[in-house]
Amino acid sequence: MSTRRRVGVLALQGDFREHLAALRATEVEGVPVRLATDLENVDALILPGGESTTMARLMEPALRDSIQRRVAAGMPVMGTCAGMILMARDVTDGRVDQEPLQLMDIGVRRNAYGRQIDSFEAEVESHAIGGVGPAVFIRAPQLVQHGDSVEELARHGDQVVAVRQGNRLALAFHPELTPDRRWHQYFLTFNGEKR
Ligand code: GLN
């Protein structure tokens, strides 16, 4: 298990409280991150679900810069749903002023499932969680492309819904909205940067 003590959760908008609760259940201290100075006290970061356009707008430039710098230096980061969109290199159907953080070599399309099935729960299988687990999709993005260094961890139908690139993990669904903590536990096994 990890010796990590403090995991930040971006707390500008969205379901950051559910991630903080999930971290408590894994006996790791979760820390809300709103400003660049908050990031100095954490060893890893979670970007929650919510509305990626709003989160991007509310993020102060200094926080954006620190996240990019820390992640490039190896800080583990996990993005769920809107968080996955924030991590992407390219966003299709984003807002024109929506500048993703470009933390991962992935391209995503926002709200890609369409109105009829915009929210659903499914069973998703992955070696990352040692089997099958529940996954809640809410106006989820779809992965449209990824680079060679990105590992596919899970699929739902013909869609790739979980990917890892070194210290970075992106999930199209919301593990924080189920009682299953295995995705958080998997993330907590990632090694951090040397500080
Ligand atoms: N559709 C949202 C967005 O574009 C993501 C939805 C979610 O996080 N559940 O940011």
PDB file of N, CA and C and ligand atoms in Angstrom, residues 15 48-55 80-83 85 93 98 110-111 136-141 172 174 176-177, ligand 1:
ATOM      1  N   ASP A  15     -18.340  17.238  -8.137  1.00  0.00           N
ATOM      2  CA  ASP A  15     -18.567  16.326  -7.010  1.00  0.00           C
ATOM      3  C   ASP A  15     -17.285  16.024  -6.229  1.00  0.00           C
ATOM      4  N   PRO A  48     -12.289  16.165 -10.288  1.00  0.00           N
ATOM      5  CA  PRO A  48     -13.571  15.463 -10.148  1.00  0.00           C
ATOM      6  C   PRO A  48     -14.459  15.595 -11.380  1.00  0.00           C
ATOM      7  N   GLY A  49     -15.635  14.956 -11.280  1.00  0.00           N
ATOM      8  CA  GLY A  49     -16.671  15.166 -12.279  1.00  0.00           C
ATOM      9  C   GLY A  49     -17.422  16.455 -11.996  1.00  0.00           C
ATOM     10  N   GLY A  50     -18.110  16.929 -12.981  1.00  0.00           N
ATOM     11  CA  GLY A  50     -18.850  18.182 -12.839  1.00  0.00           C
ATOM     12  C   GLY A  50     -19.009  18.781 -14.208  1.00  0.00           C
ATOM     13  N   GLU A  51     -18.607  20.035 -14.338  1.00  0.00           N
ATOM     14  CA  GLU A  51     -18.709  20.716 -15.625  1.00  0.00           C
ATOM     15  C   GLU A  51     -17.322  21.253 -15.969  1.00  0.00           C
ATOM     16  N   SER A  52     -16.706  20.647 -16.962  1.00  0.00           N
ATOM     17  CA  SER A  52     -15.315  20.984 -17.264  1.00  0.00           C
ATOM     18  C   SER A  52     -15.158  22.449 -17.680  1.00  0.00           C
ATOM     19  N   THR A  53     -16.168  22.984 -18.355  1.00  0.00           N
ATOM     20  CA  THR A  53     -16.071  24.384 -18.791  1.00  0.00           C
ATOM     21  C   THR A  53     -16.032  25.306 -17.574  1.00  0.00           C
ATOM     22  N   THR A  54     -16.883  25.009 -16.586  1.00  0.00           N
ATOM     23  CA  THR A  54     -16.935  25.846 -15.377  1.00  0.00           C
ATOM     24  C   THR A  54     -15.641  25.726 -14.588  1.00  0.00           C
ATOM     25  N   MET A  55     -15.167  24.491 -14.433  1.00  0.00           N
ATOM     26  CA  MET A  55     -13.922  24.303 -13.666  1.00  0.00           C
ATOM     27  C   MET A  55     -12.762  25.038 -14.328  1.00  0.00           C
ATOM     28  N   THR A  80     -11.827  12.226 -13.379  1.00  0.00           N
ATOM     29  CA  THR A  80     -13.036  11.433 -13.601  1.00  0.00           C
ATOM     30  C   THR A  80     -14.052  12.287 -14.354  1.00  0.00           C
ATOM     31  N   CYS A  81     -14.501  11.798 -15.477  1.00  0.00           N
ATOM     32  CA  CYS A  81     -15.523  12.439 -16.315  1.00  0.00           C
ATOM     33  C   CYS A  81     -15.097  13.861 -16.715  1.00  0.00           C
ATOM     34  N   ALA A  82     -15.663  14.912 -16.142  1.00  0.00           N
ATOM     35  CA  ALA A  82     -15.197  16.256 -16.491  1.00  0.00           C
ATOM     36  C   ALA A  82     -13.696  16.385 -16.240  1.00  0.00           C
ATOM     37  N   GLY A  83     -13.203  15.677 -15.205  1.00  0.00           N
ATOM     38  CA  GLY A  83     -11.770  15.682 -14.914  1.00  0.00           C
ATOM     39  C   GLY A  83     -10.955  15.078 -16.050  1.00  0.00           C
ATOM     40  N   ILE A  85     -11.825  15.280 -19.152  1.00  0.00           N
ATOM     41  CA  ILE A  85     -11.837  16.315 -20.198  1.00  0.00           C
ATOM     42  C   ILE A  85     -10.750  17.358 -19.896  1.00  0.00           C
ATOM     43  N   ASP A  93     -16.023  19.408 -29.302  1.00  0.00           N
ATOM     44  CA  ASP A  93     -17.299  19.902 -28.762  1.00  0.00           C
ATOM     45  C   ASP A  93     -17.138  20.576 -27.406  1.00  0.00           C
ATOM     46  N   GLN A  98     -12.513  27.018 -23.957  1.00  0.00           N
ATOM     47  CA  GLN A  98     -12.162  25.933 -23.044  1.00  0.00           C
ATOM     48  C   GLN A  98     -10.777  25.389 -23.365  1.00  0.00           C
ATOM     49  N   ARG A 110     -16.740  15.755 -25.758  1.00  0.00           N
ATOM     50  CA  ARG A 110     -17.674  16.003 -24.639  1.00  0.00           C
ATOM     51  C   ARG A 110     -19.075  15.520 -24.986  1.00  0.00           C
ATOM     52  N   ASN A 111     -19.799  15.129 -23.948  1.00  0.00           N
ATOM     53  CA  ASN A 111     -21.237  14.803 -24.044  1.00  0.00           C
ATOM     54  C   ASN A 111     -21.522  13.900 -25.251  1.00  0.00           C
ATOM     55  N   VAL A 136     -20.590   4.580 -13.125  1.00  0.00           N
ATOM     56  CA  VAL A 136     -21.690   5.506 -13.374  1.00  0.00           C
ATOM     57  C   VAL A 136     -21.242   6.509 -14.434  1.00  0.00           C
ATOM     58  N   PHE A 137     -21.985   6.563 -15.525  1.00  0.00           N
ATOM     59  CA  PHE A 137     -21.678   7.494 -16.618  1.00  0.00           C
ATOM     60  C   PHE A 137     -22.728   8.607 -16.613  1.00  0.00           C
ATOM     61  N   ILE A 138     -22.317   9.855 -16.547  1.00  0.00           N
ATOM     62  CA  ILE A 138     -23.249  10.996 -16.573  1.00  0.00           C
ATOM     63  C   ILE A 138     -22.746  12.006 -17.596  1.00  0.00           C
ATOM     64  N   ARG A 139     -23.459  12.133 -18.683  1.00  0.00           N
ATOM     65  CA  ARG A 139     -23.042  13.036 -19.772  1.00  0.00           C
ATOM     66  C   ARG A 139     -21.529  12.890 -20.008  1.00  0.00           C
ATOM     67  N   ALA A 140     -21.142  11.639 -20.186  1.00  0.00           N
ATOM     68  CA  ALA A 140     -19.720  11.293 -20.194  1.00  0.00           C
ATOM     69  C   ALA A 140     -19.050  11.658 -21.514  1.00  0.00           C
ATOM     70  N   PRO A 141     -17.757  11.919 -21.431  1.00  0.00           N
ATOM     71  CA  PRO A 141     -16.982  12.104 -22.660  1.00  0.00           C
ATOM     72  C   PRO A 141     -16.620  10.746 -23.258  1.00  0.00           C
ATOM     73  N   ALA A 172     -13.748   7.832 -17.786  1.00  0.00           N
ATOM     74  CA  ALA A 172     -14.899   8.539 -18.371  1.00  0.00           C
ATOM     75  C   ALA A 172     -16.100   8.517 -17.430  1.00  0.00           C
ATOM     76  N   HIS A 174     -17.690   7.758 -13.120  1.00  0.00           N
ATOM     77  CA  HIS A 174     -17.555   8.320 -11.766  1.00  0.00           C
ATOM     78  C   HIS A 174     -17.382   7.215 -10.731  1.00  0.00           C
ATOM     79  N   GLU A 176     -16.384   7.649  -7.828  1.00  0.00           N
ATOM     80  CA  GLU A 176     -16.715   8.253  -6.529  1.00  0.00           C
ATOM     81  C   GLU A 176     -18.205   8.166  -6.209  1.00  0.00           C
ATOM     82  N   LEU A 177     -19.038   7.843  -7.202  1.00  0.00           N
ATOM     83  CA  LEU A 177     -20.481   7.777  -6.962  1.00  0.00           C
ATOM     84  C   LEU A 177     -20.970   6.356  -6.685  1.00  0.00           C
TER      85      LEU A 177
HETATM   86  N1  GLN B   1     -20.475  16.889 -19.574  1.00  0.00           N
HETATM   87  C1  GLN B   1     -19.588  17.361 -18.551  1.00  0.00           C
HETATM   88  C2  GLN B   1     -18.499  18.248 -19.132  1.00  0.00           C
HETATM   89  O1  GLN B   1     -18.442  18.447 -20.291  1.00  0.00           O
HETATM   90  C3  GLN B   1     -18.984  16.209 -17.803  1.00  0.00           C
HETATM   91  C4  GLN B   1     -20.054  15.491 -17.023  1.00  0.00           C
HETATM   92  C5  GLN B   1     -19.607  14.871 -15.741  1.00  0.00           C
HETATM   93  O2  GLN B   1     -18.533  15.146 -15.200  1.00  0.00           O
HETATM   94  N2  GLN B   1     -20.476  14.042 -15.224  1.00  0.00           N
HETATM   95  O3  GLN B   1     -17.689  18.749 -18.426  1.00  0.00           O
END
